[in-house]
CSV table of C-alpha atoms in Angstrom, one decimal:
chain,number,residue,atom,x,y,z
Y,7,MET,CA,21.0,7.9,6.3
Y,8,ASN,CA,21.5,4.8,4.4
Y,9,ILE,CA,18.5,4.9,2.3
Y,10,PRO,CA,19.2,1.2,0.9
Y,11,VAL,CA,18.5,0.1,4.2
Y,12,MET,CA,16.1,2.6,4.7
Y,13,ILE,CA,14.1,0.7,1.7
Y,14,LEU,CA,14.8,-2.5,2.6
Y,15,GLY,CA,13.4,-1.9,5.9
Y,16,MET,CA,10.0,-0.1,5.4
Y,17,ALA,CA,9.5,-3.4,2.4
Y,18,LEU,CA,10.7,-6.1,5.1
Y,19,ILE,CA,7.7,-4.9,7.2
Y,20,ASN,CA,5.2,-4.1,4.5
Y,21,LEU,CA,6.0,-7.9,4.1
Y,22,ALA,CA,6.0,-9.2,7.3
Y,23,ILE,CA,2.2,-7.0,7.6
Y,24,ARG,CA,0.6,-8.7,4.8
Y,25,TRP,CA,2.2,-12.0,4.2
Y,26,PRO,CA,1.3,-13.6,7.9
Y,27,VAL,CA,-2.4,-12.9,7.0
Y,28,TYR,CA,-2.0,-15.1,3.5
Y,29,LEU,CA,0.5,-18.0,5.3
Y,30,PHE,CA,-1.9,-18.7,8.5
Y,31,ALA,CA,-5.6,-18.8,6.4
Y,32,ASN,CA,-6.9,-22.4,6.3
Y,33,HIS,CA,-6.6,-24.1,3.0
Y,34,SER,CA,-9.4,-24.9,0.9
Y,35,ALA,CA,-9.0,-28.8,-0.4
Y,36,SER,CA,-11.9,-28.6,-2.8
Y,37,ARG,CA,-10.0,-25.5,-4.9
Y,38,ARG,CA,-6.6,-27.4,-4.8
Z,4,MET,CA,-17.1,-18.8,-12.7
Z,5,GLY,CA,-14.3,-17.8,-14.5
Z,6,ALA,CA,-12.8,-21.5,-15.0
Z,7,SER,CA,-12.9,-21.2,-18.7
Z,8,ARG,CA,-11.6,-18.1,-19.0
Z,9,SER,CA,-8.4,-17.3,-21.1
Z,10,ARG,CA,-5.5,-15.5,-19.7
Z,11,ALA,CA,-6.7,-12.7,-22.0
Z,12,GLN,CA,-10.1,-12.0,-20.5
Z,13,GLU,CA,-8.2,-12.3,-17.3
Z,14,PHE,CA,-6.0,-9.4,-18.1
Z,15,ALA,CA,-8.7,-7.3,-19.0
Z,16,LEU,CA,-11.3,-8.0,-16.1
Z,17,GLY,CA,-7.9,-7.8,-14.1
Z,18,LEU,CA,-7.2,-4.2,-16.0
Z,19,ARG,CA,-11.2,-3.0,-15.7
Z,20,ASP,CA,-10.5,-3.6,-12.1
Z,21,THR,CA,-7.4,-1.8,-11.3
Z,22,LEU,CA,-8.3,1.4,-13.2
Z,23,PRO,CA,-9.8,3.3,-10.5
Z,24,LEU,CA,-6.3,2.0,-8.7
Z,25,MET,CA,-4.6,3.3,-11.6
Z,26,MET,CA,-6.3,7.4,-11.6
Z,27,GLY,CA,-4.6,7.2,-8.4
Z,28,SER,CA,-1.3,5.8,-9.0
Z,29,ILE,CA,-1.4,8.7,-11.5
Z,30,ALA,CA,-0.7,11.5,-8.9
Z,31,PHE,CA,1.2,9.5,-6.4
Z,32,GLY,CA,3.6,8.3,-8.6
Z,33,VAL,CA,4.3,11.9,-10.2
Z,34,ILE,CA,4.4,13.9,-7.5
Z,35,PHE,CA,6.1,11.2,-5.3
Z,36,GLY,CA,8.9,11.0,-8.1
Z,37,THR,CA,8.7,14.9,-8.2
Z,38,MET,CA,8.8,14.8,-4.1
Z,39,ALA,CA,11.8,12.7,-3.8
Z,40,THR,CA,14.2,14.1,-6.8
Z,41,ALA,CA,13.4,17.4,-4.5
Z,42,ALA,CA,14.1,16.2,-1.1
Z,43,GLY,CA,18.1,14.6,-2.9
Z,44,LEU,CA,16.7,10.8,-3.4
Z,45,SER,CA,18.6,9.2,-6.6
Z,46,PRO,CA,16.2,8.2,-8.8
Z,47,TRP,CA,17.4,4.9,-8.4
Z,48,ALA,CA,16.6,4.8,-4.6
Z,49,THR,CA,13.1,6.5,-5.4
Z,50,MET,CA,12.2,4.1,-8.4
Z,51,ALA,CA,13.1,0.9,-5.8
Z,52,MET,CA,10.7,2.3,-3.5
Z,53,SER,CA,8.0,2.3,-5.8
Z,54,LEU,CA,9.2,-0.9,-7.0
Z,55,PHE,CA,9.7,-2.4,-3.7
Z,56,VAL,CA,7.9,-0.4,-0.8
Z,57,PHE,CA,4.8,0.0,-2.9
Z,58,SER,CA,2.8,1.9,-0.6
Z,59,GLY,CA,2.5,5.6,-1.1
Z,60,SER,CA,1.4,7.2,2.1
Z,61,ALA,CA,4.1,5.7,3.8
Z,62,GLN,CA,6.9,6.9,1.1
Z,63,PHE,CA,5.5,10.3,1.1
Z,64,ILE,CA,5.9,10.2,4.6
Z,65,ALA,CA,10.1,8.6,4.5
Z,66,VAL,CA,10.3,11.6,2.1
Z,67,LEU,CA,9.7,14.1,4.6
Z,68,LEU,CA,11.0,12.5,7.3
Z,69,LEU,CA,14.3,12.7,5.4
Z,70,GLY,CA,13.9,16.4,4.8
Z,71,SER,CA,13.6,16.4,8.6
Z,72,THR,CA,17.1,13.9,9.7
Z,73,ALA,CA,15.0,11.5,11.2
Z,74,SER,CA,16.9,8.0,12.0
Z,75,LEU,CA,16.1,5.4,10.4
Z,76,TRP,CA,14.0,4.0,13.4
Z,77,VAL,CA,11.3,6.8,13.1
Z,78,VAL,CA,10.7,5.8,9.7
Z,79,CYS,CA,10.3,2.4,10.5
Z,80,PHE,CA,8.5,2.7,12.9
Z,81,ALA,CA,6.4,5.5,10.8
Z,82,THR,CA,5.8,2.6,8.0
Z,83,LEU,CA,4.8,0.4,10.3
Z,84,VAL,CA,2.0,2.8,12.1
Z,85,LEU,CA,0.3,4.0,8.5
Z,86,ASN,CA,0.5,0.1,7.1
Z,87,LEU,CA,-1.0,-2.0,9.7
Z,88,ARG,CA,-4.6,-1.1,7.9
Z,89,HIS,CA,-2.8,-3.8,5.0
Z,90,LEU,CA,-3.4,-6.1,7.9
Z,91,LEU,CA,-7.4,-5.6,7.0
Z,92,TYR,CA,-7.0,-5.4,3.6
Z,93,ALA,CA,-5.3,-8.7,3.6
Z,94,ALA,CA,-7.9,-9.9,5.4
Z,95,THR,CA,-10.1,-8.8,3.0
Z,96,LEU,CA,-8.6,-10.5,0.1
Z,97,VAL,CA,-7.7,-13.7,2.1
Z,98,ASP,CA,-10.5,-16.0,0.5
Z,99,GLU,CA,-9.0,-14.9,-3.0
Z,100,VAL,CA,-5.9,-16.7,-2.0
Z,101,ARG,CA,-6.9,-19.4,0.1
Z,102,HIS,CA,-6.9,-22.1,-2.6
Z,103,LEU,CA,-3.2,-21.5,-3.8
Z,104,SER,CA,0.3,-23.4,-2.0
Z,105,GLN,CA,1.6,-21.1,0.3
Z,106,VAL,CA,4.7,-20.8,-2.6
Z,107,TRP,CA,1.8,-18.6,-4.5
Z,108,ARG,CA,0.5,-16.7,-1.4
Z,109,PHE,CA,3.8,-15.2,-1.2
Z,110,PRO,CA,3.4,-13.1,-4.8
Z,111,PRO,CA,0.5,-10.8,-3.5
Z,112,GLY,CA,1.7,-10.7,0.2
Z,113,SER,CA,4.8,-9.4,-0.8
Z,114,LEU,CA,7.1,-8.0,-4.0
Z,115,PRO,CA,5.9,-9.0,-7.1
Z,116,HIS,CA,8.0,-11.3,-9.4
Z,117,ARG,CA,10.0,-9.8,-11.7
Z,118,ARG,CA,9.1,-11.1,-14.6
Z,119,ASP,CA,5.3,-10.0,-13.9
Z,120,LEU,CA,5.7,-6.6,-14.3
Z,121,ARG,CA,6.4,-6.9,-17.7
Z,122,GLY,CA,2.3,-7.6,-18.0
Z,123,ASP,CA,2.1,-9.8,-20.1
Z,124,GLY,CA,3.7,-13.0,-17.7
Z,125,ALA,CA,4.6,-15.6,-20.5
Z,126,PRO,CA,7.6,-16.9,-18.5
Z,127,LEU,CA,5.5,-18.0,-15.7
Z,128,PRO,CA,4.5,-22.0,-15.2
Z,129,ALA,CA,1.5,-23.2,-16.7
Z,130,ALA,CA,0.5,-24.3,-12.7
Z,131,ALA,CA,0.6,-20.5,-12.0
Z,132,TRP,CA,-2.5,-19.8,-14.3
Z,133,ARG,CA,-4.8,-22.1,-13.0
Z,134,PRO,CA,-6.2,-20.7,-10.4
Z,135,GLN,CA,-8.3,-17.9,-12.5
Z,136,ARG,CA,-9.3,-15.7,-9.4
Z,137,ALA,CA,-5.8,-15.5,-7.9
Z,138,LEU,CA,-4.3,-14.6,-11.5
Z,139,VAL,CA,-7.0,-11.5,-11.3
Z,140,LEU,CA,-5.7,-10.7,-8.1
Z,141,ARG,CA,-2.0,-10.7,-9.0
Z,142,ARG,CA,-2.9,-8.3,-12.3
Z,143,LEU,CA,-4.3,-5.9,-9.9
Z,144,LEU,CA,-1.4,-6.0,-7.7
Z,145,HIS,CA,1.3,-6.0,-10.8
Z,146,ARG,CA,-0.9,-3.4,-12.9
Z,147,HIS,CA,-0.8,-1.0,-10.1
Z,148,VAL,CA,2.7,-1.8,-9.3
Z,149,CYS,CA,3.4,-0.8,-13.0
Z,150,GLU,CA,1.6,2.3,-12.8
Z,151,LEU,CA,3.4,3.7,-9.8
Z,152,ALA,CA,6.3,2.5,-11.0
Z,153,VAL,CA,5.6,4.4,-14.9
Z,154,TRP,CA,4.4,7.3,-13.1
Z,155,THR,CA,7.0,7.6,-10.6
Z,156,LEU,CA,9.3,7.8,-13.4
Z,157,VAL,CA,7.8,10.7,-14.8
Z,158,GLY,CA,8.4,12.5,-11.9
Z,159,ILE,CA,11.7,12.0,-11.5
Z,160,THR,CA,11.8,13.2,-14.5
Z,161,VAL,CA,10.2,16.4,-13.9
Z,162,GLY,CA,11.9,16.6,-10.5
Z,163,ASN,CA,15.3,16.6,-12.4
Z,164,GLU,CA,13.9,19.1,-15.0
Z,165,TYR,CA,12.6,22.4,-12.9
Z,166,PRO,CA,14.9,22.0,-10.1
Z,167,ASP,CA,12.4,24.1,-8.1
Z,168,ILE,CA,9.5,22.5,-8.1
Z,169,LYS,CA,10.0,21.9,-4.5
Z,170,ASN,CA,8.2,24.7,-3.9
Z,171,TRP,CA,5.1,24.7,-5.6
Z,172,GLY,CA,3.5,23.3,-2.8
Z,173,LEU,CA,3.2,19.8,-4.6
Z,174,GLN,CA,3.1,18.4,-1.0
Z,175,PHE,CA,-0.5,20.1,-0.9
Z,176,ALA,CA,-1.8,17.7,-3.3
Z,177,MET,CA,-0.9,15.1,-1.5
Z,178,VAL,CA,-3.0,16.1,1.9
Z,179,VAL,CA,-5.5,16.5,-0.4
Z,180,SER,CA,-6.2,13.2,-1.8
Z,181,PHE,CA,-6.1,11.7,1.6
Z,182,ILE,CA,-9.0,13.8,2.8
Z,183,GLY,CA,-10.2,13.1,-0.2
Z,184,ILE,CA,-9.7,9.0,0.2
Z,185,VAL,CA,-10.5,9.6,4.1
Z,186,MET,CA,-13.7,11.9,3.8
Z,187,PRO,CA,-16.4,9.9,2.1
Z,188,LEU,CA,-15.5,6.7,5.0
Z,189,LEU,CA,-16.5,9.0,7.8
Z,190,ASN,CA,-20.1,7.6,8.2
Z,191,SER,CA,-20.5,7.4,11.9
Z,192,ARG,CA,-19.4,8.8,15.3
Z,193,PRO,CA,-16.8,7.1,16.6
Z,194,TYR,CA,-15.2,7.8,12.8
Z,195,TRP,CA,-15.1,11.6,12.8
Z,196,ALA,CA,-14.5,11.1,16.7
Z,197,ALA,CA,-11.4,9.8,16.0
Z,198,THR,CA,-10.9,12.2,13.2
Z,199,ILE,CA,-11.1,15.0,15.0
Z,200,VAL,CA,-9.3,13.8,18.3
Z,201,ALA,CA,-6.5,12.8,15.5
Z,202,GLY,CA,-6.2,16.3,13.7
Z,203,VAL,CA,-6.5,18.0,17.1
Z,204,VAL,CA,-3.6,16.0,18.5
Z,205,SER,CA,-1.4,15.9,15.7
Z,206,VAL,CA,-1.6,20.0,15.2
Z,207,ALA,CA,-1.2,20.0,19.2
Z,208,ALA,CA,2.0,17.7,19.2
Z,209,ASN,CA,3.3,19.5,15.7
Z,210,PRO,CA,6.7,20.6,18.2
Z,211,LEU,CA,7.5,17.5,18.7
Z,212,PRO,CA,10.7,16.6,17.0
Z,213,TYR,CA,10.7,13.7,13.5
Z,214,LYS,CA,7.1,14.8,13.2
Z,215,LEU,CA,6.5,12.4,16.2
Z,216,GLY,CA,3.4,14.3,16.6
Z,217,LEU,CA,1.9,13.4,13.7
Z,218,MET,CA,2.1,9.6,14.8
Z,219,LEU,CA,0.8,10.7,18.5
Z,220,GLY,CA,-2.2,11.7,17.0
Z,221,ALA,CA,-2.4,8.4,14.6
Z,222,LEU,CA,-2.9,7.2,18.0
Z,223,ALA,CA,-5.2,8.8,20.0
Z,224,GLY,CA,-7.4,9.0,17.3
Z,225,ILE,CA,-7.6,5.0,17.6
Z,226,ALA,CA,-7.5,4.8,21.3
Z,227,VAL,CA,-10.8,7.5,20.9
Z,228,GLY,CA,-12.6,6.1,18.0
Z,229,LEU,CA,-11.8,2.5,19.1
Z,230,ALA,CA,-13.5,3.6,22.9
Z,231,LEU,CA,-16.0,5.2,21.1
Z,232,ASP,CA,-16.8,2.0,18.9
Z,233,LEU,CA,-17.2,-0.5,21.4
Z,234,LYS,CA,-19.3,2.1,24.1
Z,235,GLN,CA,-21.5,2.3,20.7
Z,236,ARG,CA,-22.3,-1.7,20.9
Z,237,GLY,CA,-23.2,-0.9,24.5
Z,238,LEU,CA,-19.3,-3.7,25.1
Z,239,GLN,CA,-21.4,-6.6,23.9
Z,240,PRO,CA,-19.7,-10.4,24.9
Z,241,GLY,CA,-17.7,-11.3,21.9
Z,242,ALA,CA,-18.7,-8.4,19.9
Z,243,ALA,CA,-15.3,-8.1,19.3
Z,244,GLU,CA,-14.3,-11.4,17.9
Z,245,SER,CA,-17.3,-11.3,15.6
Z,246,ALA,CA,-16.4,-7.9,14.2
Z,247,SER,CA,-13.1,-9.8,13.5
């Protein structure tokens, strides 16, 4: 198995799970 | 709250909040480092996993799967199944990042900024430090990464020093740590049912290749737990929505 590809794949999956939750959260204008 | 805190104070708070996580990281880091070395992973690849994948359970499973010559897709699918829980973790932390711009929402959701790994934070632009609560969150993540990486390095060293360490049964320590995490959370019937079903199915399906029995057990446990939870709520309209 290509180890660097495996690590990249795992990292991207983690990113795909976590980031969209923050990305699509409503922005609070009061704290800007 | 916290608007007048200095960076040092925020750092101290983040340190305090992350102390329990660090304790876990030490065990995970050392055991992962030794196991990965024993499984034939290079020191660079081992460190890269702790720095960029940054997910103890997925890293362990990947090392175990490497030993059973699983394919890349199986490793990725296992990572997805194991880390779907991060969706819930992220949802609980949304309020900590809501006030940030999209750019600054990226670090807590992904890889830490390389410069942050030093822990002093000096090279970051001043604007980045303004959201105090986000600063604590970043500190939390980065300290955790530092600890995991440092102890993984210790594990690599130990693994290289004692090549027969794979025969010491360190895998069992990983299992014990997961049992220790799960057991206190079993406070309702659906949870217990999900755990028992997952355990029984994964043992029964153990002969399946590529550790697929483990995933089958997880899916069976989720299905049973969800079904019982819905039944317990009496299938009230909107119950699922209010829970989310």
